[in-house]
């Protein structure tokens, strides 16, 4: 028989392992979502650079594809792990985040360049908040993308800023997704 | 008075069972992921999984994904029950119900 200290240590080991499993499941799904979002954001920025007049429609398309993709990844994840991850509550949360972003852009009367900067910084803020609860990888990825976005906003004038954002934001999410997959 | 399960109580086997019990029933973990989660070596992990499998606490499924072999370990109903009893016993020891 063991004493209460050894029993406490055994339970602490169990708690630690369970925490690691949950974090691993979150990272596994998040990495897929980041790879998808990275590809969509990269395409969105490059298409906006090629056809700036259609920027609004391009980004509406990006968000529609992202939402459909989240449902598809959720269904895939459910088939793999029997854990449901993206349901109507997550969809509502996602839509509220987008709605508040649109509210800021309209009432702040942001220029297209400011909007290009605002959205990644705004979305990455939620990544960093997620990191407080689910793992430091989210904080590192969010902080890196925000910093590079602001550097581009300050130092890269004109349309090439969209290409910078394609690499920094789209590429950053993609690389972050691959890194998270290995974590 | 409940007793600790000697098979589960070994530290690495305890981690393996904790990891598998954190998943829904009938969902398993790949060997490589289990190795990362427990911090064990290939040989050590394989030996302890075999011990758990012989006790009927886990099932081991080997399959090919593409050309790569993949081993998936899943906690059985008996394993989940034994783990739950083991955790309850640990909690009893902490509460001072057992010496």
PDB file of C-alpha atoms in Angstrom:
ATOM      1  CA  UNK A   1       0.000   0.000   0.000  1.00  0.00           C
ATOM      2  CA  UNK A   2       1.149   3.530  -0.658  1.00  0.00           C
ATOM      3  CA  UNK A   3       0.897   6.634   1.517  1.00  0.00           C
ATOM      4  CA  UNK A   4      -1.202   9.723   0.783  1.00  0.00           C
ATOM      5  CA  UNK A   5       1.753  11.662  -0.628  1.00  0.00           C
ATOM      6  CA  UNK A   6       2.431   8.951  -3.218  1.00  0.00           C
ATOM      7  CA  UNK A   7      -1.288   8.803  -3.998  1.00  0.00           C
ATOM      8  CA  UNK A   8      -1.333  12.593  -4.473  1.00  0.00           C
ATOM      9  CA  UNK A   9       1.636  12.341  -6.841  1.00  0.00           C
ATOM     10  CA  UNK A  10      -0.085   9.566  -8.823  1.00  0.00           C
ATOM     11  CA  UNK A  11      -3.247  11.676  -9.193  1.00  0.00           C
ATOM     12  CA  UNK A  12      -1.136  14.686 -10.221  1.00  0.00           C
ATOM     13  CA  UNK A  13       0.493  12.498 -12.920  1.00  0.00           C
ATOM     14  CA  UNK A  14      -2.965  11.486 -14.148  1.00  0.00           C
ATOM     15  CA  UNK A  15      -4.155  15.133 -14.243  1.00  0.00           C
ATOM     16  CA  UNK A  16      -1.020  16.182 -16.109  1.00  0.00           C
ATOM     17  CA  UNK A  17      -1.440  13.415 -18.693  1.00  0.00           C
ATOM     18  CA  UNK A  18      -5.130  14.251 -19.221  1.00  0.00           C
ATOM     19  CA  UNK A  19      -4.200  17.929 -19.689  1.00  0.00           C
ATOM     20  CA  UNK A  20      -1.565  16.951 -22.279  1.00  0.00           C
ATOM     21  CA  UNK A  21      -4.037  14.753 -24.170  1.00  0.00           C
ATOM     22  CA  UNK A  22      -6.613  17.554 -24.313  1.00  0.00           C
ATOM     23  CA  UNK A  23      -3.983  20.060 -25.447  1.00  0.00           C
ATOM     24  CA  UNK A  24      -2.801  17.598 -28.087  1.00  0.00           C
ATOM     25  CA  UNK A  25      -6.368  17.192 -29.423  1.00  0.00           C
ATOM     26  CA  UNK A  26      -6.837  20.981 -29.507  1.00  0.00           C
ATOM     27  CA  UNK A  27      -3.492  21.456 -31.307  1.00  0.00           C
ATOM     28  CA  UNK A  28      -4.334  18.683 -33.783  1.00  0.00           C
ATOM     29  CA  UNK A  29      -7.604  20.307 -34.861  1.00  0.00           C
ATOM     30  CA  UNK A  30      -6.267  23.871 -34.621  1.00  0.00           C
ATOM     31  CA  UNK A  31      -3.353  23.021 -36.900  1.00  0.00           C
ATOM     32  CA  UNK A  32      -5.768  21.840 -39.607  1.00  0.00           C
ATOM     33  CA  UNK A  33      -7.861  25.009 -39.193  1.00  0.00           C
ATOM     34  CA  UNK A  34      -4.724  27.183 -39.398  1.00  0.00           C
ATOM     35  CA  UNK A  35      -3.501  25.415 -42.547  1.00  0.00           C
ATOM     36  CA  UNK A  36      -6.898  25.988 -44.179  1.00  0.00           C
ATOM     37  CA  UNK A  37      -7.118  29.641 -43.035  1.00  0.00           C
ATOM     38  CA  UNK A  38      -3.517  30.244 -44.106  1.00  0.00           C
ATOM     39  CA  UNK A  39      -4.278  29.062 -47.633  1.00  0.00           C
ATOM     40  CA  UNK A  40      -7.512  31.108 -47.802  1.00  0.00           C
ATOM     41  CA  UNK A  41      -5.917  34.282 -46.434  1.00  0.00           C
ATOM     42  CA  UNK A  42      -2.965  33.917 -48.810  1.00  0.00           C
ATOM     43  CA  UNK A  43      -5.383  33.562 -51.737  1.00  0.00           C
ATOM     44  CA  UNK A  44      -7.519  36.481 -50.478  1.00  0.00           C
ATOM     45  CA  UNK A  45      -4.577  38.867 -50.316  1.00  0.00           C
ATOM     46  CA  UNK A  46      -3.112  37.838 -53.671  1.00  0.00           C
ATOM     47  CA  UNK A  47      -6.522  38.102 -55.396  1.00  0.00           C
ATOM     48  CA  UNK A  48      -7.096  41.524 -53.763  1.00  0.00           C
ATOM     49  CA  UNK A  49      -3.710  42.623 -55.095  1.00  0.00           C
ATOM     50  CA  UNK A  50      -4.603  41.408 -58.600  1.00  0.00           C
ATOM     51  CA  UNK A  51      -8.173  42.771 -58.593  1.00  0.00           C
ATOM     52  CA  UNK A  52      -8.394  45.465 -55.901  1.00  0.00           C
ATOM     53  CA  UNK A  53     -11.838  46.640 -57.105  1.00  0.00           C
ATOM     54  CA  UNK A  54     -13.359  43.319 -56.082  1.00  0.00           C
ATOM     55  CA  UNK A  55     -11.701  43.230 -52.653  1.00  0.00           C
ATOM     56  CA  UNK A  56     -14.997  43.261 -50.727  1.00  0.00           C
ATOM     57  CA  UNK A  57     -16.397  40.273 -52.667  1.00  0.00           C
ATOM     58  CA  UNK A  58     -13.103  38.402 -52.431  1.00  0.00           C
ATOM     59  CA  UNK A  59     -13.038  38.722 -48.634  1.00  0.00           C
ATOM     60  CA  UNK A  60     -16.710  37.804 -48.280  1.00  0.00           C
ATOM     61  CA  UNK A  61     -15.834  34.681 -50.286  1.00  0.00           C
ATOM     62  CA  UNK A  62     -12.846  33.981 -48.013  1.00  0.00           C
ATOM     63  CA  UNK A  63     -15.042  34.153 -44.893  1.00  0.00           C
ATOM     64  CA  UNK A  64     -17.777  31.976 -46.452  1.00  0.00           C
ATOM     65  CA  UNK A  65     -15.201  29.327 -47.444  1.00  0.00           C
ATOM     66  CA  UNK A  66     -13.602  29.558 -43.993  1.00  0.00           C
ATOM     67  CA  UNK A  67     -16.965  28.922 -42.288  1.00  0.00           C
ATOM     68  CA  UNK A  68     -17.786  25.977 -44.574  1.00  0.00           C
ATOM     69  CA  UNK A  69     -14.259  24.658 -44.037  1.00  0.00           C
ATOM     70  CA  UNK A  70     -14.671  24.833 -40.251  1.00  0.00           C
ATOM     71  CA  UNK A  71     -17.787  22.674 -40.484  1.00  0.00           C
ATOM     72  CA  UNK A  72     -16.012  20.220 -42.790  1.00  0.00           C
ATOM     73  CA  UNK A  73     -12.983  19.964 -40.455  1.00  0.00           C
ATOM     74  CA  UNK A  74     -15.293  19.557 -37.479  1.00  0.00           C
ATOM     75  CA  UNK A  75     -17.052  16.654 -39.227  1.00  0.00           C
ATOM     76  CA  UNK A  76     -13.664  15.093 -40.080  1.00  0.00           C
ATOM     77  CA  UNK A  77     -12.471  15.523 -36.493  1.00  0.00           C
ATOM     78  CA  UNK A  78     -15.687  13.976 -35.163  1.00  0.00           C
ATOM     79  CA  UNK A  79     -15.217  10.955 -37.407  1.00  0.00           C
ATOM     80  CA  UNK A  80     -11.644  10.566 -36.094  1.00  0.00           C
ATOM     81  CA  UNK A  81     -12.050  11.299 -32.381  1.00  0.00           C
ATOM     82  CA  UNK A  82     -15.806  11.253 -31.657  1.00  0.00           C
ATOM     83  CA  UNK A  83     -15.397  14.743 -30.172  1.00  0.00           C
ATOM     84  CA  UNK A  84     -17.634  17.460 -31.609  1.00  0.00           C
ATOM     85  CA  UNK A  85     -15.720  20.706 -31.916  1.00  0.00           C
ATOM     86  CA  UNK A  86     -17.544  23.194 -34.146  1.00  0.00           C
ATOM     87  CA  UNK A  87     -21.278  23.447 -33.584  1.00  0.00           C
ATOM     88  CA  UNK A  88     -23.862  26.258 -33.760  1.00  0.00           C
ATOM     89  CA  UNK A  89     -22.402  27.940 -30.628  1.00  0.00           C
ATOM     90  CA  UNK A  90     -18.993  28.230 -32.262  1.00  0.00           C
ATOM     91  CA  UNK A  91     -20.623  29.478 -35.461  1.00  0.00           C
ATOM     92  CA  UNK A  92     -22.475  32.172 -33.481  1.00  0.00           C
ATOM     93  CA  UNK A  93     -19.238  33.154 -31.699  1.00  0.00           C
ATOM     94  CA  UNK A  94     -17.437  33.338 -35.062  1.00  0.00           C
ATOM     95  CA  UNK A  95     -20.236  35.487 -36.552  1.00  0.00           C
ATOM     96  CA  UNK A  96     -20.252  37.839 -33.523  1.00  0.00           C
ATOM     97  CA  UNK A  97     -16.483  38.318 -33.820  1.00  0.00           C
ATOM     98  CA  UNK A  98     -16.872  39.119 -37.530  1.00  0.00           C
ATOM     99  CA  UNK A  99     -19.853  41.424 -36.841  1.00  0.00           C
ATOM    100  CA  UNK A 100     -17.886  43.409 -34.260  1.00  0.00           C
ATOM    101  CA  UNK A 101     -14.988  43.691 -36.679  1.00  0.00           C
ATOM    102  CA  UNK A 102     -17.311  45.095 -39.365  1.00  0.00           C
ATOM    103  CA  UNK A 103     -18.772  47.479 -36.775  1.00  0.00           C
ATOM    104  CA  UNK A 104     -15.248  48.778 -35.970  1.00  0.00           C
ATOM    105  CA  UNK A 105     -14.377  49.212 -39.673  1.00  0.00           C
ATOM    106  CA  UNK A 106     -17.612  51.111 -40.453  1.00  0.00           C
ATOM    107  CA  UNK A 107     -17.651  53.380 -37.411  1.00  0.00           C
ATOM    108  CA  UNK A 108     -13.896  53.863 -37.479  1.00  0.00           C
ATOM    109  CA  UNK A 109     -14.139  54.748 -41.203  1.00  0.00           C
ATOM    110  CA  UNK A 110     -11.019  52.682 -41.881  1.00  0.00           C
ATOM    111  CA  UNK A 111      -9.281  53.017 -45.233  1.00  0.00           C
ATOM    112  CA  UNK A 112      -8.740  49.747 -47.212  1.00  0.00           C
ATOM    113  CA  UNK A 113      -5.115  49.734 -46.012  1.00  0.00           C
ATOM    114  CA  UNK A 114      -6.196  50.158 -42.410  1.00  0.00           C
ATOM    115  CA  UNK A 115      -8.764  47.374 -42.829  1.00  0.00           C
ATOM    116  CA  UNK A 116      -6.073  45.089 -44.252  1.00  0.00           C
ATOM    117  CA  UNK A 117      -4.101  45.749 -41.074  1.00  0.00           C
ATOM    118  CA  UNK A 118      -7.027  45.706 -38.673  1.00  0.00           C
ATOM    119  CA  UNK A 119      -8.463  42.261 -39.515  1.00  0.00           C
ATOM    120  CA  UNK A 120      -5.332  40.149 -38.923  1.00  0.00           C
ATOM    121  CA  UNK A 121      -4.499  42.079 -35.741  1.00  0.00           C
ATOM    122  CA  UNK A 122      -8.093  41.680 -34.541  1.00  0.00           C
ATOM    123  CA  UNK A 123      -8.304  37.936 -35.355  1.00  0.00           C
ATOM    124  CA  UNK A 124      -4.851  37.284 -33.875  1.00  0.00           C
ATOM    125  CA  UNK A 125      -6.023  38.925 -30.654  1.00  0.00           C
ATOM    126  CA  UNK A 126      -8.458  35.997 -30.270  1.00  0.00           C
ATOM    127  CA  UNK A 127      -5.665  33.524 -31.047  1.00  0.00           C
ATOM    128  CA  UNK A 128      -3.670  35.055 -28.232  1.00  0.00           C
ATOM    129  CA  UNK A 129      -6.652  34.949 -25.886  1.00  0.00           C
ATOM    130  CA  UNK A 130      -7.095  31.265 -26.809  1.00  0.00           C
ATOM    131  CA  UNK A 131      -3.435  30.783 -25.955  1.00  0.00           C
ATOM    132  CA  UNK A 132      -4.052  31.904 -22.378  1.00  0.00           C
ATOM    133  CA  UNK A 133      -6.320  28.851 -21.966  1.00  0.00           C
ATOM    134  CA  UNK A 134      -5.109  26.243 -24.464  1.00  0.00           C
ATOM    135  CA  UNK A 135      -1.359  26.597 -24.961  1.00  0.00           C
ATOM    136  CA  UNK A 136       1.439  29.045 -25.589  1.00  0.00           C
ATOM    137  CA  UNK A 137       1.728  28.154 -29.286  1.00  0.00           C
ATOM    138  CA  UNK A 138      -1.342  30.319 -29.995  1.00  0.00           C
ATOM    139  CA  UNK A 139       0.241  33.298 -28.203  1.00  0.00           C
ATOM    140  CA  UNK A 140       3.544  32.975 -30.081  1.00  0.00           C
ATOM    141  CA  UNK A 141       1.852  32.652 -33.499  1.00  0.00           C
ATOM    142  CA  UNK A 142      -0.567  35.527 -32.776  1.00  0.00           C
ATOM    143  CA  UNK A 143       2.138  37.877 -31.484  1.00  0.00           C
ATOM    144  CA  UNK A 144       4.452  37.129 -34.432  1.00  0.00           C
ATOM    145  CA  UNK A 145       1.737  37.786 -37.024  1.00  0.00           C
ATOM    146  CA  UNK A 146       0.601  41.019 -35.291  1.00  0.00           C
ATOM    147  CA  UNK A 147       4.194  42.305 -35.124  1.00  0.00           C
ATOM    148  CA  UNK A 148       4.905  41.499 -38.802  1.00  0.00           C
ATOM    149  CA  UNK A 149       1.561  43.016 -39.862  1.00  0.00           C
ATOM    150  CA  UNK A 150       2.370  46.297 -38.097  1.00  0.00           C
ATOM    151  CA  UNK A 151       5.892  46.329 -39.549  1.00  0.00           C
ATOM    152  CA  UNK A 152       4.368  45.999 -43.045  1.00  0.00           C
ATOM    153  CA  UNK A 153       1.807  48.712 -42.329  1.00  0.00           C
ATOM    154  CA  UNK A 154       4.521  51.150 -41.292  1.00  0.00           C
ATOM    155  CA  UNK A 155       7.278  50.323 -43.801  1.00  0.00           C
ATOM    156  CA  UNK A 156       5.602  48.926 -46.978  1.00  0.00           C
ATOM    157  CA  UNK A 157       3.645  51.575 -48.894  1.00  0.00           C
ATOM    158  CA  UNK A 158       0.991  50.980 -51.587  1.00  0.00           C
ATOM    159  CA  UNK A 159      -0.318  47.755 -53.078  1.00  0.00           C
ATOM    160  CA  UNK A 160       2.764  45.593 -52.310  1.00  0.00           C
ATOM    161  CA  UNK A 161       1.485  45.683 -48.725  1.00  0.00           C
ATOM    162  CA  UNK A 162      -1.137  43.098 -49.822  1.00  0.00           C
ATOM    163  CA  UNK A 163       1.618  40.753 -50.994  1.00  0.00           C
ATOM    164  CA  UNK A 164       3.419  41.283 -47.687  1.00  0.00           C
ATOM    165  CA  UNK A 165       0.176  40.361 -45.923  1.00  0.00           C
ATOM    166  CA  UNK A 166      -0.267  37.283 -48.128  1.00  0.00           C
ATOM    167  CA  UNK A 167       3.139  36.042 -46.979  1.00  0.00           C
ATOM    168  CA  UNK A 168       2.986  37.243 -43.363  1.00  0.00           C
ATOM    169  CA  UNK A 169      -0.636  36.467 -42.577  1.00  0.00           C
ATOM    170  CA  UNK A 170      -1.376  33.557 -44.922  1.00  0.00           C
ATOM    171  CA  UNK A 171       2.135  32.125 -44.721  1.00  0.00           C
ATOM    172  CA  UNK A 172       2.320  32.793 -40.969  1.00  0.00           C
ATOM    173  CA  UNK A 173      -0.872  30.839 -40.333  1.00  0.00           C
ATOM    174  CA  UNK A 174       0.340  28.027 -42.593  1.00  0.00           C
ATOM    175  CA  UNK A 175       3.747  27.742 -40.911  1.00  0.00           C
ATOM    176  CA  UNK A 176       2.096  28.112 -37.500  1.00  0.00           C
ATOM    177  CA  UNK A 177      -0.276  25.255 -38.371  1.00  0.00           C
ATOM    178  CA  UNK A 178       2.643  23.013 -39.378  1.00  0.00           C
ATOM    179  CA  UNK A 179       4.544  23.927 -36.204  1.00  0.00           C
ATOM    180  CA  UNK A 180       1.487  23.226 -34.051  1.00  0.00           C
ATOM    181  CA  UNK A 181       1.091  19.851 -35.760  1.00  0.00           C
ATOM    182  CA  UNK A 182       4.554  18.882 -34.563  1.00  0.00           C
ATOM    183  CA  UNK A 183       4.051  20.227 -31.019  1.00  0.00           C
TER     184      UNK A 183
ATOM    185  CA  UNK B   1     -11.809  -1.988   1.098  1.00  0.00           C
ATOM    186  CA  UNK B   2     -10.579  -1.409  -2.469  1.00  0.00           C
ATOM    187  CA  UNK B   3      -6.988  -2.200  -3.424  1.00  0.00           C
ATOM    188  CA  UNK B   4      -4.660  -0.537  -5.864  1.00  0.00           C
ATOM    189  CA  UNK B   5      -4.368  -2.256  -9.231  1.00  0.00           C
ATOM    190  CA  UNK B   6      -0.741  -3.401  -9.486  1.00  0.00           C
ATOM    191  CA  UNK B   7      -0.880  -3.496 -13.279  1.00  0.00           C
ATOM    192  CA  UNK B   8      -2.091   0.105 -13.596  1.00  0.00           C
ATOM    193  CA  UNK B   9      -0.072   1.523 -10.705  1.00  0.00           C
ATOM    194  CA  UNK B  10       3.309   1.342 -12.499  1.00  0.00           C
ATOM    195  CA  UNK B  11       4.043   5.018 -13.432  1.00  0.00           C
ATOM    196  CA  UNK B  12       4.226   4.616 -17.224  1.00  0.00           C
ATOM    197  CA  UNK B  13       1.213   2.297 -17.369  1.00  0.00           C
ATOM    198  CA  UNK B  14      -0.686   4.811 -15.216  1.00  0.00           C
ATOM    199  CA  UNK B  15       0.113   7.532 -17.778  1.00  0.00           C
ATOM    200  CA  UNK B  16      -0.926   5.275 -20.674  1.00  0.00           C
ATOM    201  CA  UNK B  17      -4.253   4.458 -19.020  1.00  0.00           C
ATOM    202  CA  UNK B  18      -4.816   8.126 -18.059  1.00  0.00           C
ATOM    203  CA  UNK B  19      -4.211   9.214 -21.653  1.00  0.00           C
ATOM    204  CA  UNK B  20      -6.535   6.571 -23.120  1.00  0.00           C
ATOM    205  CA  UNK B  21      -9.231   7.283 -20.530  1.00  0.00           C
ATOM    206  CA  UNK B  22      -9.209  10.977 -21.453  1.00  0.00           C
ATOM    207  CA  UNK B  23     -10.692   9.972 -24.820  1.00  0.00           C
ATOM    208  CA  UNK B  24     -14.269   8.928 -25.575  1.00  0.00           C
ATOM    209  CA  UNK B  25     -14.974   5.163 -25.451  1.00  0.00           C
ATOM    210  CA  UNK B  26     -13.688   3.202 -28.455  1.00  0.00           C
ATOM    211  CA  UNK B  27     -11.382   6.025 -29.523  1.00  0.00           C
ATOM    212  CA  UNK B  28      -7.704   5.149 -29.404  1.00  0.00           C
ATOM    213  CA  UNK B  29      -4.340   6.855 -29.654  1.00  0.00           C
ATOM    214  CA  UNK B  30      -1.651   6.136 -32.210  1.00  0.00           C
ATOM    215  CA  UNK B  31       1.559   4.680 -30.811  1.00  0.00           C
ATOM    216  CA  UNK B  32       3.600   7.711 -31.905  1.00  0.00           C
ATOM    217  CA  UNK B  33       1.223  10.145 -30.209  1.00  0.00           C
ATOM    218  CA  UNK B  34       1.133   8.042 -27.049  1.00  0.00           C
ATOM    219  CA  UNK B  35       4.933   8.012 -27.054  1.00  0.00           C
ATOM    220  CA  UNK B  36       5.009  11.817 -27.249  1.00  0.00           C
ATOM    221  CA  UNK B  37       2.385  12.223 -24.537  1.00  0.00           C
ATOM    222  CA  UNK B  38       4.053   9.854 -22.075  1.00  0.00           C
ATOM    223  CA  UNK B  39       7.662  10.709 -22.914  1.00  0.00           C
ATOM    224  CA  UNK B  40       8.530   6.982 -23.150  1.00  0.00           C
ATOM    225  CA  UNK B  41      10.929   5.221 -25.509  1.00  0.00           C
ATOM    226  CA  UNK B  42       9.633   2.876 -28.230  1.00  0.00           C
ATOM    227  CA  UNK B  43      10.754  -0.311 -26.466  1.00  0.00           C
ATOM    228  CA  UNK B  44       9.571   0.728 -23.021  1.00  0.00           C
ATOM    229  CA  UNK B  45       6.181   1.859 -24.281  1.00  0.00           C
ATOM    230  CA  UNK B  46       5.731  -1.303 -26.350  1.00  0.00           C
ATOM    231  CA  UNK B  47       6.511  -3.539 -23.360  1.00  0.00           C
ATOM    232  CA  UNK B  48       4.067  -1.750 -21.059  1.00  0.00           C
ATOM    233  CA  UNK B  49       1.306  -1.750 -23.684  1.00  0.00           C
ATOM    234  CA  UNK B  50       1.806  -5.493 -24.003  1.00  0.00           C
ATOM    235  CA  UNK B  51       1.384  -5.902 -20.229  1.00  0.00           C
ATOM    236  CA  UNK B  52      -1.833  -3.865 -20.319  1.00  0.00           C
ATOM    237  CA  UNK B  53      -3.081  -5.822 -23.342  1.00  0.00           C
ATOM    238  CA  UNK B  54      -2.400  -9.175 -21.609  1.00  0.00           C
ATOM    239  CA  UNK B  55      -4.478  -7.933 -18.651  1.00  0.00           C
ATOM    240  CA  UNK B  56      -7.288  -7.078 -21.067  1.00  0.00           C
ATOM    241  CA  UNK B  57      -7.084  -3.369 -20.234  1.00  0.00           C
ATOM    242  CA  UNK B  58      -6.204  -2.168 -23.740  1.00  0.00           C
ATOM    243  CA  UNK B  59      -6.685  -3.440 -27.260  1.00  0.00           C
ATOM    244  CA  UNK B  60      -3.994  -3.004 -29.891  1.00  0.00           C
ATOM    245  CA  UNK B  61      -4.861  -2.625 -33.545  1.00  0.00           C
ATOM    246  CA  UNK B  62      -2.227  -2.668 -36.266  1.00  0.00           C
ATOM    247  CA  UNK B  63      -3.050  -1.339 -39.704  1.00  0.00           C
ATOM    248  CA  UNK B  64      -1.420   0.243 -42.717  1.00  0.00           C
ATOM    249  CA  UNK B  65      -2.184   3.888 -43.536  1.00  0.00           C
ATOM    250  CA  UNK B  66      -0.891   4.184 -47.070  1.00  0.00           C
ATOM    251  CA  UNK B  67       2.431   2.350 -46.873  1.00  0.00           C
ATOM    252  CA  UNK B  68       3.090   3.227 -43.226  1.00  0.00           C
ATOM    253  CA  UNK B  69       2.259   0.791 -40.436  1.00  0.00           C
ATOM    254  CA  UNK B  70       0.147   2.378 -37.708  1.00  0.00           C
ATOM    255  CA  UNK B  71      -0.516   0.954 -34.256  1.00  0.00           C
ATOM    256  CA  UNK B  72      -3.550   2.230 -32.369  1.00  0.00           C
ATOM    257  CA  UNK B  73      -4.071   1.536 -28.670  1.00  0.00           C
ATOM    258  CA  UNK B  74      -7.564   1.758 -27.160  1.00  0.00           C
ATOM    259  CA  UNK B  75      -8.746   1.305 -23.574  1.00  0.00           C
ATOM    260  CA  UNK B  76     -11.214  -1.576 -23.231  1.00  0.00           C
ATOM    261  CA  UNK B  77     -14.334  -1.424 -21.041  1.00  0.00           C
ATOM    262  CA  UNK B  78     -12.499  -3.589 -18.503  1.00  0.00           C
ATOM    263  CA  UNK B  79      -9.536  -1.199 -18.609  1.00  0.00           C
ATOM    264  CA  UNK B  80     -11.748   1.850 -18.076  1.00  0.00           C
ATOM    265  CA  UNK B  81     -13.426   0.159 -15.118  1.00  0.00           C
ATOM    266  CA  UNK B  82     -10.100  -0.845 -13.585  1.00  0.00           C
ATOM    267  CA  UNK B  83      -8.720   2.664 -14.063  1.00  0.00           C
ATOM    268  CA  UNK B  84     -11.797   4.250 -12.452  1.00  0.00           C
ATOM    269  CA  UNK B  85     -11.450   1.901  -9.456  1.00  0.00           C
ATOM    270  CA  UNK B  86      -7.736   2.653  -9.224  1.00  0.00           C
ATOM    271  CA  UNK B  87      -8.372   6.417  -9.186  1.00  0.00           C
ATOM    272  CA  UNK B  88     -11.111   5.979  -6.571  1.00  0.00           C
ATOM    273  CA  UNK B  89      -8.673   4.019  -4.395  1.00  0.00           C
ATOM    274  CA  UNK B  90      -6.041   6.749  -4.733  1.00  0.00           C
ATOM    275  CA  UNK B  91      -8.642   9.322  -3.664  1.00  0.00           C
ATOM    276  CA  UNK B  92      -9.593   7.153  -0.680  1.00  0.00           C
ATOM    277  CA  UNK B  93      -5.952   6.957   0.382  1.00  0.00           C
ATOM    278  CA  UNK B  94      -5.664  10.758   0.202  1.00  0.00           C
ATOM    279  CA  UNK B  95      -8.899  11.139   2.178  1.00  0.00           C
ATOM    280  CA  UNK B  96      -7.376   8.882   4.851  1.00  0.00           C
ATOM    281  CA  UNK B  97      -9.836   6.019   4.465  1.00  0.00           C
ATOM    282  CA  UNK B  98      -7.012   3.544   3.892  1.00  0.00           C
ATOM    283  CA  UNK B  99      -3.609   3.113   5.487  1.00  0.00           C
TER     284      UNK B  99
END
